[in-house]
Coordinates of C-alpha atoms in Angstrom, one line a residue:
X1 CA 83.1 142.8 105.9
X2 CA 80.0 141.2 104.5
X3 CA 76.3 140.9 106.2
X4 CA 75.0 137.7 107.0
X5 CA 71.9 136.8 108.0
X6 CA 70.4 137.0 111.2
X7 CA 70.2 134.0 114.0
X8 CA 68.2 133.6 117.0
X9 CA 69.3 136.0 120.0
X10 CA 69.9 134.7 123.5
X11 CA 67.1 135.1 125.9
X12 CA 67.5 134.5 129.7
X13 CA 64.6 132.6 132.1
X14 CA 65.9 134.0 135.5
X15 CA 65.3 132.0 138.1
X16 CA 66.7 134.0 141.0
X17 CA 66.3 134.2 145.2
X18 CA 68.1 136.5 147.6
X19 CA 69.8 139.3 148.3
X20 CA 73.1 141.4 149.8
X21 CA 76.4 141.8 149.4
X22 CA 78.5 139.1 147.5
X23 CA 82.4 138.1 147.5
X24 CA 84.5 139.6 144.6
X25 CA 87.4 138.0 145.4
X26 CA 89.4 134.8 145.7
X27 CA 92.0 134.4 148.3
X28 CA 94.9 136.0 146.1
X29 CA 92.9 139.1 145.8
X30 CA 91.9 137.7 142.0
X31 CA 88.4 137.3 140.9
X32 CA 88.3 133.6 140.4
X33 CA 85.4 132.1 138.7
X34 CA 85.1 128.4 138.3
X35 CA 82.8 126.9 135.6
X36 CA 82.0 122.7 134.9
X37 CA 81.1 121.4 131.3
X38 CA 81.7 117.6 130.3
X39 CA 83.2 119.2 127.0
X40 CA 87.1 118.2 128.1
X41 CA 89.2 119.1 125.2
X42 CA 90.6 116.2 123.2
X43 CA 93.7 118.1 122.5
X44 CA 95.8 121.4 123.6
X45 CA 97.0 121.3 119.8
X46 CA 94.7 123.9 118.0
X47 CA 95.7 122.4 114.8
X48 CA 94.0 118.5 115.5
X49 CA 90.8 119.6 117.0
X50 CA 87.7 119.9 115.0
X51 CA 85.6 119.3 118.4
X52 CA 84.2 121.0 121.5
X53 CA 87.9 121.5 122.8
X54 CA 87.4 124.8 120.8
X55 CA 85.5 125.7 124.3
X56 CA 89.0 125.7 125.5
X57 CA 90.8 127.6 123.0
X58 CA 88.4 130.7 122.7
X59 CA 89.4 131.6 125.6
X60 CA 92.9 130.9 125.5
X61 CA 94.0 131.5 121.6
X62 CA 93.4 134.9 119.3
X63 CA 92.3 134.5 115.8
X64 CA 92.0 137.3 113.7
X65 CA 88.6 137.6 113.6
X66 CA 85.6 136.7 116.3
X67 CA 82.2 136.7 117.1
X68 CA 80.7 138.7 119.4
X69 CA 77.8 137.5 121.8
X70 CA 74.4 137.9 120.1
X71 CA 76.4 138.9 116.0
X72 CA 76.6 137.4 113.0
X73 CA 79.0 139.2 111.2
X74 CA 82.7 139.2 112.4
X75 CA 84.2 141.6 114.3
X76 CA 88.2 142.2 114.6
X77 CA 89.8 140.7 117.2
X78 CA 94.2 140.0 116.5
X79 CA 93.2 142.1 113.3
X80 CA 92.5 145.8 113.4
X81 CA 90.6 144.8 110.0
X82 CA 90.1 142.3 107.1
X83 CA 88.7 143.4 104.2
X84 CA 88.2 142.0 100.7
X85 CA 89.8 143.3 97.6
X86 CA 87.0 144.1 95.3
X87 CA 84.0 142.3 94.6
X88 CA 85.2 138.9 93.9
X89 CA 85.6 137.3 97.4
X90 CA 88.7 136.0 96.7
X91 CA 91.3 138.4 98.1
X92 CA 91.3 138.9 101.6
X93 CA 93.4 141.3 103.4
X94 CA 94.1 141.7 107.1
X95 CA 95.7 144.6 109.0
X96 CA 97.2 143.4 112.5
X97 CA 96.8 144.9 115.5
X98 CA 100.2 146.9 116.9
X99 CA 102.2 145.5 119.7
X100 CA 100.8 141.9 119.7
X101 CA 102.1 139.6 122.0
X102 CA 101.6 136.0 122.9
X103 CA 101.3 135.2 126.2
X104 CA 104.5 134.3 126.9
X105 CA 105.9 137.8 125.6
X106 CA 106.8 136.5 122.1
X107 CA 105.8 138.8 119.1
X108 CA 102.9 138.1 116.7
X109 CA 103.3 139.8 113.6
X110 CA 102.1 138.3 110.4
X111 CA 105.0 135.6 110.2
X112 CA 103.3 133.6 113.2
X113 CA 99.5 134.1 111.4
X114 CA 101.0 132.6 108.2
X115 CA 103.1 130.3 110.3
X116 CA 99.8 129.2 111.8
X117 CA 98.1 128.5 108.4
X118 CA 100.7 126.7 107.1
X119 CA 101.5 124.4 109.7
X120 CA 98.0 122.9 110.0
X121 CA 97.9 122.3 106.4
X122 CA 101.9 120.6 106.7
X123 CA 100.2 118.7 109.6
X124 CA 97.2 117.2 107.7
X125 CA 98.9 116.7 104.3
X126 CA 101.6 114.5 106.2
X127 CA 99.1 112.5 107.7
X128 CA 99.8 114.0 111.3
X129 CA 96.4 114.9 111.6
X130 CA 93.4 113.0 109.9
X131 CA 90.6 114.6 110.0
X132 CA 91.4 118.1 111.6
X133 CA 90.2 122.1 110.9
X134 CA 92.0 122.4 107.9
X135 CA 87.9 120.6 106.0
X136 CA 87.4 124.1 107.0
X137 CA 89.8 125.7 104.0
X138 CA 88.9 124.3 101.1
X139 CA 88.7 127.5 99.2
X140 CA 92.1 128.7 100.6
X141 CA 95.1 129.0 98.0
X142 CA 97.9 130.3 100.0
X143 CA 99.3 132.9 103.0
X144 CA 101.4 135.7 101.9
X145 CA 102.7 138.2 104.2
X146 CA 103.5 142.0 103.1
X147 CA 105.1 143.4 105.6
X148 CA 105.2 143.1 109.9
X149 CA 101.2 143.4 109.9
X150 CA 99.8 142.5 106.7
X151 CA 98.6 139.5 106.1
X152 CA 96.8 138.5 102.5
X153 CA 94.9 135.4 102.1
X154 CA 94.4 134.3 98.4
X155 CA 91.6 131.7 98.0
X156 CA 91.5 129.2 94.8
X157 CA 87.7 130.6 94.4
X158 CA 85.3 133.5 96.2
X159 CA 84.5 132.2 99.2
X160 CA 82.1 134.6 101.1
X161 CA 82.3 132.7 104.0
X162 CA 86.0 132.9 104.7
X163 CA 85.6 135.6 107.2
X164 CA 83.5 133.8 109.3
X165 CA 86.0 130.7 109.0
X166 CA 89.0 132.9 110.1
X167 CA 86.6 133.9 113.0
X168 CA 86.6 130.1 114.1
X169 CA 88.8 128.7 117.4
X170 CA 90.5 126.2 114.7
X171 CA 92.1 129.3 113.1
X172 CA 93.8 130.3 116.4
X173 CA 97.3 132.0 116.2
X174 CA 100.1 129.7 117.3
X175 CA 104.3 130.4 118.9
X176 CA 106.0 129.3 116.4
X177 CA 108.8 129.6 118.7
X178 CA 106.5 126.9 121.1
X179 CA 104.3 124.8 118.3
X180 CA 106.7 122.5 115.7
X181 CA 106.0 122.7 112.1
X182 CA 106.0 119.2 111.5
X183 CA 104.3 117.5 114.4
X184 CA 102.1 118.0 117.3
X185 CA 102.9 120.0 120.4
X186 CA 103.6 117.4 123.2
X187 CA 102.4 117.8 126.9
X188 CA 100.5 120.0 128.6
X189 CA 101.5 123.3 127.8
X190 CA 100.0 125.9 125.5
X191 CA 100.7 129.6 124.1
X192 CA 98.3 131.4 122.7
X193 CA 97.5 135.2 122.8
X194 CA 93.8 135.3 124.3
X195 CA 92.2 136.7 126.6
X196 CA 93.9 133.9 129.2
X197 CA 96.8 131.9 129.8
X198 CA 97.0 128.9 130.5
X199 CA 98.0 128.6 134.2
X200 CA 97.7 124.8 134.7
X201 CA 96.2 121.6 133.1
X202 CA 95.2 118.2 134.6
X203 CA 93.9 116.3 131.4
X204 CA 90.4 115.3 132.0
X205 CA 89.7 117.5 135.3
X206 CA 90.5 121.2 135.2
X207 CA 91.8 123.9 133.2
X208 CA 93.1 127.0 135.1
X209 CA 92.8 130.2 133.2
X210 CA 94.4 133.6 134.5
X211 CA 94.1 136.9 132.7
X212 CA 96.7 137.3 129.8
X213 CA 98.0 140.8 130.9
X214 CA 99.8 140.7 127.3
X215 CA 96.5 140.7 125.3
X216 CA 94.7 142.8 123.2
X217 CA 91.5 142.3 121.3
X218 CA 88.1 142.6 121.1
X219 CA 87.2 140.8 124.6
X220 CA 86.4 143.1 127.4
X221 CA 87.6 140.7 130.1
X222 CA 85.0 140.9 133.2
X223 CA 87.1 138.5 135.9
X224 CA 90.7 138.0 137.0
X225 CA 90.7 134.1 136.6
X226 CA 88.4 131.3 135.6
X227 CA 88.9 127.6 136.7
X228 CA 87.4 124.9 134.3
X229 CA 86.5 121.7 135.9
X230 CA 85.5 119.1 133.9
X231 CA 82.6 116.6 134.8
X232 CA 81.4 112.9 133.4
X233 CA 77.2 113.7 134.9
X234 CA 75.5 116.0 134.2
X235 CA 74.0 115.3 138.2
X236 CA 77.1 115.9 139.8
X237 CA 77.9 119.1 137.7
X238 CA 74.7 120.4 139.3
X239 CA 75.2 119.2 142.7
X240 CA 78.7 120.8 142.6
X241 CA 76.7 124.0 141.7
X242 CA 74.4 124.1 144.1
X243 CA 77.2 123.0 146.9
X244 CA 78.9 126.1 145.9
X245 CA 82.3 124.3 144.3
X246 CA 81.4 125.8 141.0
X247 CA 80.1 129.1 140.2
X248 CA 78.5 128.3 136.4
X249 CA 77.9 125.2 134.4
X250 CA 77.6 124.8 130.7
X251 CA 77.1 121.9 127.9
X252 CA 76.0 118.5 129.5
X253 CA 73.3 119.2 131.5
X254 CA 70.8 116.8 131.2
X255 CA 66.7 117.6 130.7
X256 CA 66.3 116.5 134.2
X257 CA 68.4 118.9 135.8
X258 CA 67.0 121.9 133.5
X259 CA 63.2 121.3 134.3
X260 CA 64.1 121.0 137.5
X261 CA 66.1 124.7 137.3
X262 CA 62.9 126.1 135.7
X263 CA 60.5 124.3 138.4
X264 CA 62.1 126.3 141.5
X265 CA 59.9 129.2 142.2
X266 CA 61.8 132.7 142.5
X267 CA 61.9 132.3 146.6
X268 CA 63.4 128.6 146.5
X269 CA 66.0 128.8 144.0
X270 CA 70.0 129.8 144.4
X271 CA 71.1 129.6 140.7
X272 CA 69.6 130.9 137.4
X273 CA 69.2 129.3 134.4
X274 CA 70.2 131.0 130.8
X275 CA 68.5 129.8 128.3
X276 CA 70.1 130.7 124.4
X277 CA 68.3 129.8 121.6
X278 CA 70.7 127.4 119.6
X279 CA 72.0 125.5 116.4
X280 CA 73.5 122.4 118.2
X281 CA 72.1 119.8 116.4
X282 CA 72.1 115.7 116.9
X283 CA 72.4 113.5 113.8
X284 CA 72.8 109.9 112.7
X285 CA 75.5 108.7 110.1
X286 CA 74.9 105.5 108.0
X287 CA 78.8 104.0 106.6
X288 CA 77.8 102.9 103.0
X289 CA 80.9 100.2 103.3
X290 CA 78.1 98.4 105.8
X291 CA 76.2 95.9 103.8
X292 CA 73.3 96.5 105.4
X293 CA 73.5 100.5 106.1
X294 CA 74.6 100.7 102.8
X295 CA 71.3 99.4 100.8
X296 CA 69.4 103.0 100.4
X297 CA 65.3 101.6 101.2
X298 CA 67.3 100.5 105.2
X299 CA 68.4 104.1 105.0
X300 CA 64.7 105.3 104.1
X301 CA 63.0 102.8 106.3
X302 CA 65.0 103.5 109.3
X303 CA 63.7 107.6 108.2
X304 CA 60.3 106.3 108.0
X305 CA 60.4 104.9 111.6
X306 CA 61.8 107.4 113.7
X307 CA 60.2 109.2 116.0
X308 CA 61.7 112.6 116.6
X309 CA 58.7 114.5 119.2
X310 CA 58.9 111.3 121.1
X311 CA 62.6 111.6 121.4
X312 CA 62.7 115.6 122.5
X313 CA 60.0 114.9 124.7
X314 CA 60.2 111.5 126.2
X315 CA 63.8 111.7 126.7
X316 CA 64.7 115.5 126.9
X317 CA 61.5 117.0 128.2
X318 CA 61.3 119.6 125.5
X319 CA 64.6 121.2 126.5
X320 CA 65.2 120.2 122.5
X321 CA 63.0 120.8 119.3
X322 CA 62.4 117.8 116.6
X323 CA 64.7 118.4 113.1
X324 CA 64.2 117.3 110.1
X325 CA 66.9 118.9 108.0
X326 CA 70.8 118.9 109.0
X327 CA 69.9 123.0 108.3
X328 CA 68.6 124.1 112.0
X329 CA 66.0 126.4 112.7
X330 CA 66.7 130.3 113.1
X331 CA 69.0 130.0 110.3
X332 CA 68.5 131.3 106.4
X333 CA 67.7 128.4 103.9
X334 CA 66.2 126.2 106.8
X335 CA 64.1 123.2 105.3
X336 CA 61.9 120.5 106.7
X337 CA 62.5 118.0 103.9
X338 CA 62.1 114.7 106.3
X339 CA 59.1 115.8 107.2
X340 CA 57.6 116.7 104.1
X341 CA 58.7 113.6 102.6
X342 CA 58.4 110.9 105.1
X343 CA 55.7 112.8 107.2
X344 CA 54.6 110.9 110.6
X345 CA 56.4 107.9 111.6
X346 CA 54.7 105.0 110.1
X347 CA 55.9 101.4 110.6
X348 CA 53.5 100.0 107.8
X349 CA 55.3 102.7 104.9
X350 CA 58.6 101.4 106.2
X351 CA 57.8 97.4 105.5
X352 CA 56.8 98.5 102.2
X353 CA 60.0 100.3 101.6
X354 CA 61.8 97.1 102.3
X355 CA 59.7 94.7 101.1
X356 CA 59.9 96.5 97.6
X357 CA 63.1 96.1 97.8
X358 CA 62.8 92.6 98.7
X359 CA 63.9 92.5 102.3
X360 CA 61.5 90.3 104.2
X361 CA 63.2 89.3 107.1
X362 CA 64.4 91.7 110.1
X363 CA 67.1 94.1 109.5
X364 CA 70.4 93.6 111.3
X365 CA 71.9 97.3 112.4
X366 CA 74.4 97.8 115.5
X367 CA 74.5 101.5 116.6
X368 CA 77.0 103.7 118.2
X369 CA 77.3 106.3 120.7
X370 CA 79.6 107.8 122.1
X371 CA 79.1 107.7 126.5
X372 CA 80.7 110.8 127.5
X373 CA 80.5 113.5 124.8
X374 CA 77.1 115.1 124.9
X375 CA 75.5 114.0 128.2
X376 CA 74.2 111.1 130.1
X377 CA 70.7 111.1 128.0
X378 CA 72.9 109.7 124.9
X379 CA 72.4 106.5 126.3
X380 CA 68.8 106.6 126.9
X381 CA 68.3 107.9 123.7
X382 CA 69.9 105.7 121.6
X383 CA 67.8 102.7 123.9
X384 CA 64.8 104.7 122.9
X385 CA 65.7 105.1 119.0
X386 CA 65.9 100.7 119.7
X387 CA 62.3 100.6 120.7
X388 CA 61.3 102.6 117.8
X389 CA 62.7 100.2 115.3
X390 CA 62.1 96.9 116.9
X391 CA 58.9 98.4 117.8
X392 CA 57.6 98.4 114.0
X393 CA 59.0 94.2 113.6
X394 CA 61.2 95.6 111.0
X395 CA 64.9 96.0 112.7
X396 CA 67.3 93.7 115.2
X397 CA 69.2 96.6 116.6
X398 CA 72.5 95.9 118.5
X399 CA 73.5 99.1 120.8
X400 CA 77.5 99.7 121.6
X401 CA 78.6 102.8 123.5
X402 CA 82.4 103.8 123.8
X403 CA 84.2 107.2 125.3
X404 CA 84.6 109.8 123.1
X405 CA 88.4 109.2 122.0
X406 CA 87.7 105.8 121.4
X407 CA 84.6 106.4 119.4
X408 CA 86.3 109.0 117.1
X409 CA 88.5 106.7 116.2
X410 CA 86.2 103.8 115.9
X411 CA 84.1 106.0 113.4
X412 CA 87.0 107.3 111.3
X413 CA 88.5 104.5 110.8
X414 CA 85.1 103.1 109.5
X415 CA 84.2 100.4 112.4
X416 CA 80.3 101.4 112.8
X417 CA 77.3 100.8 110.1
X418 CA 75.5 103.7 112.2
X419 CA 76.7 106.1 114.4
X420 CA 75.2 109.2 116.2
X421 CA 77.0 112.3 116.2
X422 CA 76.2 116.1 117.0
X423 CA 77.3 119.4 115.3
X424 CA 78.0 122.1 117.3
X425 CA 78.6 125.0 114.3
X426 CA 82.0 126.5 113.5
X427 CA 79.6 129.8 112.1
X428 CA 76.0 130.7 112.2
X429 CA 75.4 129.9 108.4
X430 CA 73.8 127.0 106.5
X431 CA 77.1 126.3 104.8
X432 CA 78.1 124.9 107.9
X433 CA 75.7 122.7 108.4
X434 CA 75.9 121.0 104.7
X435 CA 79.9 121.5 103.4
X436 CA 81.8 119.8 106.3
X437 CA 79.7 116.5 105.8
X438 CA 80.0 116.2 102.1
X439 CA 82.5 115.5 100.0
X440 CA 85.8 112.2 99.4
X441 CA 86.8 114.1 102.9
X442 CA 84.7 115.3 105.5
X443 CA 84.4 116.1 109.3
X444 CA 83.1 112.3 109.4
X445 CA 85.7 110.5 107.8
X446 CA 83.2 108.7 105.9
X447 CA 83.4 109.6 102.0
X448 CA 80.5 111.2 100.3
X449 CA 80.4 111.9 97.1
X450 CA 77.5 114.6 96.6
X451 CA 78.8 116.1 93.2
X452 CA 75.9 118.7 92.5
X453 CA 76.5 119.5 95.9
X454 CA 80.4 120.1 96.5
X455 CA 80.8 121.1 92.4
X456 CA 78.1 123.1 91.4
X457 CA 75.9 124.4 95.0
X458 CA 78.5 125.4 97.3
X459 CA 81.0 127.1 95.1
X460 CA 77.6 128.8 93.5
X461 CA 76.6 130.1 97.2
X462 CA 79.6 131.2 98.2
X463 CA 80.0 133.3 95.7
X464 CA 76.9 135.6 97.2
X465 CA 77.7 137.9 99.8
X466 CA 73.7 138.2 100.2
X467 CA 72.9 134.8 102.4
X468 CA 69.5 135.8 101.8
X469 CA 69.9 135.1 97.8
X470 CA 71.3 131.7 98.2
X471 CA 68.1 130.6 99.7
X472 CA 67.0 127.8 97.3
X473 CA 70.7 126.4 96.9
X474 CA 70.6 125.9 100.6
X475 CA 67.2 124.0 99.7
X476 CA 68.1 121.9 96.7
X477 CA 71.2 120.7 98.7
X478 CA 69.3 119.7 101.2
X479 CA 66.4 118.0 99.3
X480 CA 69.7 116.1 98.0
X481 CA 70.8 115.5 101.6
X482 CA 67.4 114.0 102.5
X483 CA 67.1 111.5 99.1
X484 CA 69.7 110.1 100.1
X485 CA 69.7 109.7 103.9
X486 CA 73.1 109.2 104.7
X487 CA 72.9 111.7 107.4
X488 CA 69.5 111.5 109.6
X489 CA 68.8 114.5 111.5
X490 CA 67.3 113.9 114.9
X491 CA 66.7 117.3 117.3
X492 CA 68.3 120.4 117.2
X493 CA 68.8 121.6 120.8
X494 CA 69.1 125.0 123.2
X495 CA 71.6 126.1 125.3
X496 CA 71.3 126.4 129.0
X497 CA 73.8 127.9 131.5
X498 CA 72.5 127.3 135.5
X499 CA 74.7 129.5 137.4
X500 CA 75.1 130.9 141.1
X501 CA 72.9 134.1 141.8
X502 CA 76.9 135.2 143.0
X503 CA 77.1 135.4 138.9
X504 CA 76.6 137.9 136.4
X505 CA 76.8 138.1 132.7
X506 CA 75.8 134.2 131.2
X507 CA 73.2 135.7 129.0
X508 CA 76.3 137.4 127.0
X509 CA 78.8 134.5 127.4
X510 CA 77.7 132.2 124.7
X511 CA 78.7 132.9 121.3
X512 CA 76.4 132.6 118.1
X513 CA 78.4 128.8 117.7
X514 CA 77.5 127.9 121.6
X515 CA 81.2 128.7 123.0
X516 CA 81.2 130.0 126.2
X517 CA 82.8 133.6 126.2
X518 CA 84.9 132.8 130.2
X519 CA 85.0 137.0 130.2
X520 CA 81.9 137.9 130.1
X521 CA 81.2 136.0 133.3
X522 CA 81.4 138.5 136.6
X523 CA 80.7 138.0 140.6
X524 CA 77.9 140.5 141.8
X525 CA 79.2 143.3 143.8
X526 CA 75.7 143.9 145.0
X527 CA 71.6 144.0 144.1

């Protein structure tokens, strides 16, 4: 496998009280640990979801390669190993496992990990899925199988990344026997070959995970069972914590509810709070069919006016950091290219910006969010990025919220001038934080042509086994990225897990893309 470079490693704050002898057990004699997120997968269907349901399917589904807590460089996981033929980056070969079986007791050989390739790729050419994972192999040719346990990927062009693509919960290994090659799977079932099964589903609520007896992989698997409930507040996530109905909660948790974690003194407090340094990141898409979003000096003026510290602090507390490039921090080829061009918000540059282009009268933008996709503070923020604008005399900003089904397909099918999104990475490199938003299709389902960018800097990078070397590509794309504006990056946030003081292991359970890792989580036998 290639090296990559390095990204931030997870640090814990702990916040702990008490002491004594701890249950290990639920009433079946299982170790049953039940964690809340307000991530609720949109689909069971591996082969639609280009979203946080991936939370579900890491834990659930095998791909060939994986991440482990705290890497950057893949390890193998249904694979025994993957290796590239030669130098070129464009042959990759992987060697399967023995014995694998799904969860259900089927065989997985390399017929269902080509089956699995070529179904999503049926799927989204038929127009079964719009907008799914398969943005995330545009450098793959074709599947070939050699054997029961070879499998031999052949990509249209090197692709140095590719490893850490297959690495992704959107390359999870699918039944064929239980997932049809020409549509969705229906209902609430699903087969993978994970670490878990998938004992019982009640869309929108909980997920009930048991130990997949049949797997083997990389994961050393710390409980018997996990129970996933799923939450619209982040206050009532918390309050279920602290009532003892959950054991761990991840993703949603507002900036209230962590400065209030990190408040408790050691002799008050019952849960501990993980912090992980992340690469979440918040952004703003303009649509250029908008006639207003469309007109580049808006674009620029609405640059010139925000206000990102006010943001992270006002509204988060400083549980996030300011951004200025879609690039986060921590990762190689980060840039600050908003701030070096458009410097301190300044409502007197913006006027000028419009009024050279002879806009003289207030600016008519409507905004979306989405209300139940990355926390309760969406809302406030988006009332706050209002002010800002209206603020400076030079915008008439018109808020509209939906829930997160709804808004994906408002935004895709290109309803909203501006929208606000967030990226949670498929892979810790700057790749991922530039190809999937580029390009006549993209993770947005907004066209944007970017020629130097998808002809001449990404094929050029990927090329470079070295991430280090590629260092001014990453740059020059996203100078691009910012003269142009139609992304706007906002914050880029860190990752907090509050969890009983029952709980061990949350400071290994997020992966470098901000999945939690169920396995790693374990009751306390004693301390």
């Amino acid at each position: 496998m290639r090296g990559l470079g390095p990204v931030a490693a997870l640090t814990s704050l702990s916040l702990i009280a008490g002491c004594g002898a701890l249950s290990s057990e639920g009433p079946d004699g299982e170790q049953v640990i039940t964690v809340g997120t307000m991530s609720a997968p949109s689909t069971l269907d591996p082969a639609k979801a280009w979203d946080s349901s991936w939370e579900l399917y890491r834990n659930v589904f095998q791909t060939l390669l994986s991440l482990p807590s705290g890497a950057t460089e893949p390890e193998p996981d249904a694979a025994e190993s993957c290796t590239f033929d030669g130098k070129s980056s464009t042959v990759l070969t992987c060697r399967l496992r023995s014995d694998l079986q799904f969860s259900d007791g089927h065989e997985l050989d390399a017929a269902a990990v080509k089956y699995s390739f070529d179904r999503m790729r049926t799927l989204e050419a038929k127009g079964v899925v719009k907008g799914g994972p398969m943005g995330l192999l545009g450098s793959l040719d074709k599947v070939e199988t050699e054997g029961e346990r070879t499998v031999v990927f052949r990509l249209k062009k090197p692709d140095a990344t590719f490893p850490l693509v297959l690495s992704t919960p959107a390359m999870s290994i699918v039944d064929p026997r239980e997932y049809p090659a020409d549509k969705l799977r229906e209902g609430s079932g699903l087969t993978g070959s994970g670490p878990y099964a998938l004992q019982a589903y009640v869309p929108g609520e909980k997920a009930e995970l048991v130990k997949n007896d049949h797997y083997k992989g990389a994961a050393d698997v710390k409980n018997d069972a996990v129970t996933i409930r799923y939450f619209k507040k982040s206050s009532a996530m918390v309050d279920a914590l602290r009532s003892k109905q959950i054991d761990v909660t991840f993703r949603g948790l507002d900036a209230g509810d962590v400065i209030a974690a990190q408040g408790k003194s050691n002799a008050d407090s019952e849960v501990e709070l993980v912090e992980g340094a992340g690469t979440e990141i918040r952004y703003l898409v303009f649509n250029t069919e908008d006639p207003w979003a469309r007109k580049l000096p808006v674009r620029r003026a609405v640059a010139q006016l925000i206000d990102r510290p006010a943001i992270a602090h006002k509204i988060y507390k400083d549980t996030v950091d300011p951004l200025y490039s879609m690039v986060p921090r921590g990762l190689t080829g980060h840039a600050t290219g908003f701030f070096d061009d458009y410097g301190d918000p300044s409502a007197d540059k913006a006027r000028k910006i419009l009024t050279d282009a002879g806009i003289t009268r207030p600016v008519p933008l409507t905004l979306w969010y989405t209300t139940d996709r990355y926390g309760s503070s969406t809302a406030v923020e988006f009332a706050e990025i209002k002010r800002q604008l209206e603020a400076s005399g030079l915008f008439d900003i018109t808020l509209k919220g939906r829930p997160w089904t709804e808004f994906q397909e408002g935004y895709s099918k290109g309803e909203y001038p501006v929208f606000g999104r967030g990226w949670f990475p498929d892979f810790p490199d700057a790749d991922n934080f530039i190809a999937p938003f580029v390009g006549p299709k993209n993770v947005l389902n907004t066209p944007y042509v970017a020629k130097e960018i998808t002809d001449e800097i990404l094929p050029r990078e990927r090329r470079e086994a070295d991430r280090g070397a590629v260092i001014d590509d990453f740059e020059r794309a996203q100078k691009l990225l910012v003269d142009d504006v139609r992304l706007l990056p906002l914050w880029q946030g860190k990752q907090y897990i509050m969890a009983s003081e029952e709980i061990a292991g949350g400071e290994r359970a997020l992966d470098p893309s901000a999945i939690m890792m169920m396995w790693e989580l374990q009751r306390k036998t004693s301390w």
